[in-house]
Amino acid sequence: MNDVAGELVEQSLYEVRRKIYPRAVRGWFAAWRWTLVWATQIAYYGGAWLTWNDRQAVLFDIAHRKFFIFGLVFWPQDIIYLTVLLVIAAFSLFLFTAIAGRLWCGYACPQTVYTEIFMWIERRIEGDRHARMKLDQQRFSSRRLFLKGAKHAAWIALALWTGFTFVGYVTPIRELWPEVLALSTGPWETFWILFYGFATYGNAGWMREQVCKYMCPYARFQSAMFDQDTMIITYDRGRGEPRGARSRKENYKGKNLGDCVDCGICVQVCPTGIDIRKGLQYECIGCAACVDGCDQVMDKMGYPRGLIRYSTAHAMEKALTHREMLARALRPRVLIYLCILLAIVAAAAFSLWSRVPLKVDVIRDRAAIVREVEGGLIENVYRLQIMNTTEQARAFEVSVSGLPTLHVQGEATVGMPAAASRMIPVKVRIETSSAAPGTHPIEFTVRTIGVEGVSVHEKSVFIVK
Amino acid sequence: MSQFVSGFWDIYIALITVMSIVACAVFLKSQSSTKLPSSETTGHAWDEDLAEYNNPLPGWWRWLFYITIVFALVYLVLYPGLGSWSGVLGWTQVGQLREETLQAESQYGPIYEKFARVEIKDLAKNTAALAIGQKLFLNNCAQCHASDGGGSRGFPSLTDRDWLWGGDPKEIRTSIAEGRNGVMPPWGQVLGEQGVKDVTHYVMSLSGTAADSIRVAKGREAYATYCVACHGAEGKGNAALGAPNLTDGIWLHGSGEALISETIARGRSSQMPAHKELLAPAKIHVLTAYVYSLSAPPD
């Protein structure tokens, strides 16, 4: 390591935050983002109010350890599906990132979505970039107080509604609503409404790009997921440089200028405040606001669109056509991600479709191993934890197999209410002459009475002494 | 701890804690700026031309560090943690346990309260009480008496109507709350090898098991001398002493000549532990009802 000679100056190790005033932008990609804002938020705010089977359609009932998602009921034993969901989410992220960079960040991430909504509110109240900058430079005035107050009130109202909806997925929202109106929510409900609301308000209103730059790990490992054929927001340096201002009618090529008019729109619209013309930076969340902004300017100037566009490092280097660039999207890396993803999705879908709404655990009594009972029979005792995961009351029949004369002693049927779990002790008997002393594998079968095909087999052991 | 070590160590630990916190603050302050070249990079170059941009941390990041220091100080004032200082909130682990116990009692108390007023015989037909009773049974009793209450060798079955210490609700309750000590003294020395065999055959004959008639006759005399005090003239046992009925074919310590003679020669000692310290009276009440229900006549 060499120290490069240079004048040393006392500098802060912490940066003073420069406030970003993103300028509003319209265009193809902004429309896509708003489509996703609407889709995700209608699903989020509206989903909690849907009903299904006389209950909330989507409810994560942590208190009773049951998750309801439309027709599906998940019990703690179904935790594997959460794992599968996370694996699917991870592979989707790999796939989309390999193809076109930070699509998630730019269009669907809650941080982006809520920032977009909060910025829209800000724009409606304080005006666009220029008006907001002017307002912030003003001295204290009643107008400024009014505008800022209105903005924060609107933000807080939306944030609280977001927190309320969040808790509404855990506590039935139709019961929560009157409690909120009467200010009689429980301590945890109150905490989570306020906490989630505060997080929304703080992250989307105040922190914004700081979350993406310093808190989110994604920016830091994106370079591991990109390659030369990943489509990223790219400034076409060859076409744009040398940049410079010019009049619309001027023959700029004669003046040896590129297509970039150096208007700075791409910087003004950027929500993280970077200049995309410097190339790919970790701050770039791939929102394509600069693409939309630049395209508008190109249209006005009468130049072709796409000075800033989705392109790949390869396409830039080798001057590939759009079609050639897209063809390279189907490279081994992408195909492997796609195959794994499809396989996991198919397996998960099949598993959910063929899921038996009945769970059984067999626990052998540990201390009372074996006993002789009247009539020269040998008896073992088991606890069967039977879980009826349907939303109807059911009756089950317990049987056992694996050895001659092996049978369940006494009542072999058990009734159970909807979505309930019950432990029943089961005595299993055998004639002494039917099995040699030692341990024998056996199998319990629990069958739903009156419903074809809903049965579970569980292995256990029978001990003869 | 304080009764074993001197107060010096409290102060020693407290000083280290406070000094560490102060040192963190001083370190943070000293590390908020440094001398750097005025260029865009840190001025270091590796491998000839690999330079590093100067990317400072965001300003609010530093405040997070300071907030942790403030949090630590507030915590140490409120809670015990600084030497022997017990904190202004007066929080203790035992106190928290007591509080949570009280909360649980106020939550579940009314449920048990309702059951406590019901007679055992009626409670044994209450499905809600039995469901709770079963859980209590599985947690406290099933280890020895098995999940179904059927017992195993040395641990009596609670599902038959053969009660060692009596099957009235009152007796069952006493067995659970106070525990029982069942002792069969060893008779091997007194009876001798042949004597034990004789008594074994006599005892087998009491429950109709095939036995040697000569030994039965000899054993009857020895029984009348040594065993009758507890097991009774007819071998029906005595619930006041926990002496088992020998005529019913139910064998706590195993049937067959070998096991019965072992019982006679070496004696047996069984213990049912007392549960009054472990379970509140209302819980014992519900548990009694559950145990009673296991063999209750179906009337």
PDB file of N, CA, C and O in Angstrom, chain A residues 376-417:
ATOM      1  N   GLY A 376     -54.086 -63.322  28.581  1.00  0.00           N
ATOM      2  CA  GLY A 376     -52.795 -63.632  27.966  1.00  0.00           C
ATOM      3  C   GLY A 376     -52.437 -62.691  26.840  1.00  0.00           C
ATOM      4  O   GLY A 376     -51.794 -63.073  25.864  1.00  0.00           O
ATOM      5  N   LEU A 377     -52.856 -61.423  26.936  1.00  0.00           N
ATOM      6  CA  LEU A 377     -52.532 -60.462  25.883  1.00  0.00           C
ATOM      7  C   LEU A 377     -51.431 -59.531  26.356  1.00  0.00           C
ATOM      8  O   LEU A 377     -51.251 -59.315  27.561  1.00  0.00           O
ATOM      9  N   ILE A 378     -50.715 -58.979  25.384  1.00  0.00           N
ATOM     10  CA  ILE A 378     -49.685 -57.998  25.711  1.00  0.00           C
ATOM     11  C   ILE A 378     -50.150 -56.651  25.183  1.00  0.00           C
ATOM     12  O   ILE A 378     -50.675 -56.560  24.064  1.00  0.00           O
ATOM     13  N   GLU A 379     -49.962 -55.621  26.019  1.00  0.00           N
ATOM     14  CA  GLU A 379     -50.497 -54.314  25.662  1.00  0.00           C
ATOM     15  C   GLU A 379     -49.385 -53.270  25.664  1.00  0.00           C
ATOM     16  O   GLU A 379     -48.541 -53.266  26.564  1.00  0.00           O
ATOM     17  N   ASN A 380     -49.397 -52.402  24.653  1.00  0.00           N
ATOM     18  CA  ASN A 380     -48.540 -51.209  24.619  1.00  0.00           C
ATOM     19  C   ASN A 380     -49.454 -50.006  24.533  1.00  0.00           C
ATOM     20  O   ASN A 380     -50.554 -50.105  24.003  1.00  0.00           O
ATOM     21  N   VAL A 381     -48.980 -48.887  25.061  1.00  0.00           N
ATOM     22  CA  VAL A 381     -49.807 -47.675  25.045  1.00  0.00           C
ATOM     23  C   VAL A 381     -49.119 -46.588  24.225  1.00  0.00           C
ATOM     24  O   VAL A 381     -47.898 -46.421  24.305  1.00  0.00           O
ATOM     25  N   TYR A 382     -49.910 -45.893  23.439  1.00  0.00           N
ATOM     26  CA  TYR A 382     -49.398 -44.820  22.579  1.00  0.00           C
ATOM     27  C   TYR A 382     -50.263 -43.587  22.779  1.00  0.00           C
ATOM     28  O   TYR A 382     -51.442 -43.696  23.104  1.00  0.00           O
ATOM     29  N   ARG A 383     -49.645 -42.439  22.552  1.00  0.00           N
ATOM     30  CA  ARG A 383     -50.448 -41.215  22.467  1.00  0.00           C
ATOM     31  C   ARG A 383     -50.531 -40.830  21.008  1.00  0.00           C
ATOM     32  O   ARG A 383     -49.501 -40.705  20.347  1.00  0.00           O
ATOM     33  N   LEU A 384     -51.726 -40.646  20.519  1.00  0.00           N
ATOM     34  CA  LEU A 384     -51.897 -40.183  19.143  1.00  0.00           C
ATOM     35  C   LEU A 384     -52.363 -38.731  19.175  1.00  0.00           C
ATOM     36  O   LEU A 384     -53.417 -38.424  19.739  1.00  0.00           O
ATOM     37  N   GLN A 385     -51.548 -37.861  18.609  1.00  0.00           N
ATOM     38  CA  GLN A 385     -51.967 -36.472  18.476  1.00  0.00           C
ATOM     39  C   GLN A 385     -52.606 -36.365  17.101  1.00  0.00           C
ATOM     40  O   GLN A 385     -51.926 -36.492  16.086  1.00  0.00           O
ATOM     41  N   ILE A 386     -53.921 -36.191  17.075  1.00  0.00           N
ATOM     42  CA  ILE A 386     -54.629 -36.132  15.790  1.00  0.00           C
ATOM     43  C   ILE A 386     -55.053 -34.690  15.545  1.00  0.00           C
ATOM     44  O   ILE A 386     -55.660 -34.057  16.404  1.00  0.00           O
ATOM     45  N   MET A 387     -54.678 -34.173  14.375  1.00  0.00           N
ATOM     46  CA  MET A 387     -54.999 -32.779  14.045  1.00  0.00           C
ATOM     47  C   MET A 387     -55.907 -32.745  12.835  1.00  0.00           C
ATOM     48  O   MET A 387     -55.528 -33.177  11.750  1.00  0.00           O
ATOM     49  N   ASN A 388     -57.108 -32.248  13.046  1.00  0.00           N
ATOM     50  CA  ASN A 388     -58.059 -32.096  11.959  1.00  0.00           C
ATOM     51  C   ASN A 388     -57.845 -30.708  11.371  1.00  0.00           C
ATOM     52  O   ASN A 388     -58.259 -29.708  11.944  1.00  0.00           O
ATOM     53  N   THR A 389     -57.161 -30.645  10.230  1.00  0.00           N
ATOM     54  CA  THR A 389     -56.838 -29.329   9.674  1.00  0.00           C
ATOM     55  C   THR A 389     -57.896 -28.842   8.697  1.00  0.00           C
ATOM     56  O   THR A 389     -57.697 -27.833   8.039  1.00  0.00           O
ATOM     57  N   THR A 390     -59.012 -29.550   8.595  1.00  0.00           N
ATOM     58  CA  THR A 390     -60.090 -29.033   7.753  1.00  0.00           C
ATOM     59  C   THR A 390     -60.910 -28.038   8.562  1.00  0.00           C
ATOM     60  O   THR A 390     -60.742 -27.933   9.780  1.00  0.00           O
ATOM     61  N   GLU A 391     -61.806 -27.359   7.880  1.00  0.00           N
ATOM     62  CA  GLU A 391     -62.670 -26.431   8.595  1.00  0.00           C
ATOM     63  C   GLU A 391     -64.056 -27.031   8.814  1.00  0.00           C
ATOM     64  O   GLU A 391     -65.036 -26.315   8.954  1.00  0.00           O
ATOM     65  N   GLN A 392     -64.129 -28.369   8.817  1.00  0.00           N
ATOM     66  CA  GLN A 392     -65.376 -29.063   9.153  1.00  0.00           C
ATOM     67  C   GLN A 392     -65.098 -30.033  10.299  1.00  0.00           C
ATOM     68  O   GLN A 392     -63.982 -30.516  10.447  1.00  0.00           O
ATOM     69  N   ALA A 393     -66.140 -30.318  11.081  1.00  0.00           N
ATOM     70  CA  ALA A 393     -66.004 -31.345  12.110  1.00  0.00           C
ATOM     71  C   ALA A 393     -65.842 -32.693  11.403  1.00  0.00           C
ATOM     72  O   ALA A 393     -66.456 -32.934  10.367  1.00  0.00           O
ATOM     73  N   ARG A 394     -65.006 -33.536  11.955  1.00  0.00           N
ATOM     74  CA  ARG A 394     -64.739 -34.827  11.324  1.00  0.00           C
ATOM     75  C   ARG A 394     -64.689 -35.922  12.379  1.00  0.00           C
ATOM     76  O   ARG A 394     -64.515 -35.644  13.566  1.00  0.00           O
ATOM     77  N   ALA A 395     -64.828 -37.169  11.914  1.00  0.00           N
ATOM     78  CA  ALA A 395     -64.624 -38.316  12.800  1.00  0.00           C
ATOM     79  C   ALA A 395     -63.544 -39.188  12.185  1.00  0.00           C
ATOM     80  O   ALA A 395     -63.468 -39.331  10.955  1.00  0.00           O
ATOM     81  N   PHE A 396     -62.704 -39.761  13.032  1.00  0.00           N
ATOM     82  CA  PHE A 396     -61.574 -40.537  12.541  1.00  0.00           C
ATOM     83  C   PHE A 396     -61.591 -41.931  13.143  1.00  0.00           C
ATOM     84  O   PHE A 396     -62.041 -42.131  14.268  1.00  0.00           O
ATOM     85  N   GLU A 397     -61.083 -42.874  12.365  1.00  0.00           N
ATOM     86  CA  GLU A 397     -60.979 -44.245  12.844  1.00  0.00           C
ATOM     87  C   GLU A 397     -59.507 -44.622  12.909  1.00  0.00           C
ATOM     88  O   GLU A 397     -58.765 -44.424  11.945  1.00  0.00           O
ATOM     89  N   VAL A 398     -59.107 -45.157  14.053  1.00  0.00           N
ATOM     90  CA  VAL A 398     -57.711 -45.535  14.245  1.00  0.00           C
ATOM     91  C   VAL A 398     -57.578 -47.046  14.084  1.00  0.00           C
ATOM     92  O   VAL A 398     -58.346 -47.803  14.676  1.00  0.00           O
ATOM     93  N   SER A 399     -56.637 -47.484  13.266  1.00  0.00           N
ATOM     94  CA  SER A 399     -56.358 -48.915  13.176  1.00  0.00           C
ATOM     95  C   SER A 399     -54.847 -49.105  13.173  1.00  0.00           C
ATOM     96  O   SER A 399     -54.086 -48.155  13.001  1.00  0.00           O
ATOM     97  N   VAL A 400     -54.437 -50.353  13.371  1.00  0.00           N
ATOM     98  CA  VAL A 400     -53.020 -50.621  13.483  1.00  0.00           C
ATOM     99  C   VAL A 400     -52.710 -51.928  12.759  1.00  0.00           C
ATOM    100  O   VAL A 400     -53.542 -52.832  12.699  1.00  0.00           O
ATOM    101  N   SER A 401     -51.529 -52.008  12.139  1.00  0.00           N
ATOM    102  CA  SER A 401     -51.179 -53.216  11.399  1.00  0.00           C
ATOM    103  C   SER A 401     -49.689 -53.484  11.537  1.00  0.00           C
ATOM    104  O   SER A 401     -48.943 -52.635  12.040  1.00  0.00           O
ATOM    105  N   GLY A 402     -49.270 -54.675  11.100  1.00  0.00           N
ATOM    106  CA  GLY A 402     -47.845 -55.002  11.128  1.00  0.00           C
ATOM    107  C   GLY A 402     -47.544 -56.319  11.811  1.00  0.00           C
ATOM    108  O   GLY A 402     -46.473 -56.885  11.630  1.00  0.00           O
ATOM    109  N   LEU A 403     -48.484 -56.830  12.632  1.00  0.00           N
ATOM    110  CA  LEU A 403     -48.271 -58.100  13.304  1.00  0.00           C
ATOM    111  C   LEU A 403     -49.605 -58.843  13.330  1.00  0.00           C
ATOM    112  O   LEU A 403     -50.661 -58.207  13.413  1.00  0.00           O
ATOM    113  N   PRO A 404     -49.575 -60.185  13.287  1.00  0.00           N
ATOM    114  CA  PRO A 404     -50.841 -60.914  13.396  1.00  0.00           C
ATOM    115  C   PRO A 404     -51.480 -60.686  14.764  1.00  0.00           C
ATOM    116  O   PRO A 404     -50.760 -60.506  15.758  1.00  0.00           O
ATOM    117  N   THR A 405     -52.777 -60.651  14.801  1.00  0.00           N
ATOM    118  CA  THR A 405     -53.640 -60.436  15.989  1.00  0.00           C
ATOM    119  C   THR A 405     -53.465 -59.046  16.636  1.00  0.00           C
ATOM    120  O   THR A 405     -54.043 -58.773  17.674  1.00  0.00           O
ATOM    121  N   LEU A 406     -52.682 -58.200  16.020  1.00  0.00           N
ATOM    122  CA  LEU A 406     -52.498 -56.847  16.570  1.00  0.00           C
ATOM    123  C   LEU A 406     -53.789 -56.054  16.360  1.00  0.00           C
ATOM    124  O   LEU A 406     -54.347 -56.052  15.274  1.00  0.00           O
ATOM    125  N   HIS A 407     -54.249 -55.397  17.413  1.00  0.00           N
ATOM    126  CA  HIS A 407     -55.484 -54.625  17.268  1.00  0.00           C
ATOM    127  C   HIS A 407     -55.549 -53.499  18.292  1.00  0.00           C
ATOM    128  O   HIS A 407     -54.841 -53.514  19.303  1.00  0.00           O
ATOM    129  N   VAL A 408     -56.405 -52.529  17.988  1.00  0.00           N
ATOM    130  CA  VAL A 408     -56.621 -51.424  18.916  1.00  0.00           C
ATOM    131  C   VAL A 408     -57.667 -51.862  19.918  1.00  0.00           C
ATOM    132  O   VAL A 408     -58.724 -52.378  19.548  1.00  0.00           O
ATOM    133  N   GLN A 409     -57.359 -51.675  21.203  1.00  0.00           N
ATOM    134  CA  GLN A 409     -58.291 -52.076  22.247  1.00  0.00           C
ATOM    135  C   GLN A 409     -59.279 -50.941  22.512  1.00  0.00           C
ATOM    136  O   GLN A 409     -58.892 -49.787  22.631  1.00  0.00           O
ATOM    137  N   GLY A 410     -60.551 -51.301  22.600  1.00  0.00           N
ATOM    138  CA  GLY A 410     -61.566 -50.313  22.968  1.00  0.00           C
ATOM    139  C   GLY A 410     -61.967 -49.437  21.798  1.00  0.00           C
ATOM    140  O   GLY A 410     -61.827 -49.810  20.636  1.00  0.00           O
ATOM    141  N   GLU A 411     -62.456 -48.254  22.154  1.00  0.00           N
ATOM    142  CA  GLU A 411     -62.998 -47.308  21.174  1.00  0.00           C
ATOM    143  C   GLU A 411     -61.929 -46.909  20.158  1.00  0.00           C
ATOM    144  O   GLU A 411     -60.877 -46.402  20.525  1.00  0.00           O
ATOM    145  N   ALA A 412     -62.197 -47.167  18.866  1.00  0.00           N
ATOM    146  CA  ALA A 412     -61.198 -46.853  17.845  1.00  0.00           C
ATOM    147  C   ALA A 412     -61.608 -45.659  16.994  1.00  0.00           C
ATOM    148  O   ALA A 412     -60.932 -45.324  16.035  1.00  0.00           O
ATOM    149  N   THR A 413     -62.712 -45.011  17.330  1.00  0.00           N
ATOM    150  CA  THR A 413     -63.102 -43.832  16.559  1.00  0.00           C
ATOM    151  C   THR A 413     -63.062 -42.611  17.463  1.00  0.00           C
ATOM    152  O   THR A 413     -63.269 -42.699  18.673  1.00  0.00           O
ATOM    153  N   VAL A 414     -62.747 -41.489  16.868  1.00  0.00           N
ATOM    154  CA  VAL A 414     -62.669 -40.252  17.638  1.00  0.00           C
ATOM    155  C   VAL A 414     -63.254 -39.109  16.816  1.00  0.00           C
ATOM    156  O   VAL A 414     -62.936 -38.962  15.638  1.00  0.00           O
ATOM    157  N   GLY A 415     -64.148 -38.360  17.430  1.00  0.00           N
ATOM    158  CA  GLY A 415     -64.758 -37.223  16.747  1.00  0.00           C
ATOM    159  C   GLY A 415     -63.986 -35.961  17.081  1.00  0.00           C
ATOM    160  O   GLY A 415     -63.389 -35.863  18.149  1.00  0.00           O
ATOM    161  N   MET A 416     -63.982 -35.023  16.173  1.00  0.00           N
ATOM    162  CA  MET A 416     -63.217 -33.814  16.424  1.00  0.00           C
ATOM    163  C   MET A 416     -63.840 -32.603  15.752  1.00  0.00           C
ATOM    164  O   MET A 416     -64.264 -32.696  14.606  1.00  0.00           O
ATOM    165  N   PRO A 417     -63.897 -31.465  16.455  1.00  0.00           N
ATOM    166  CA  PRO A 417     -64.446 -30.263  15.823  1.00  0.00           C
ATOM    167  C   PRO A 417     -63.531 -29.737  14.716  1.00  0.00           C
ATOM    168  O   PRO A 417     -62.422 -30.236  14.532  1.00  0.00           O
TER     169      PRO A 417
END
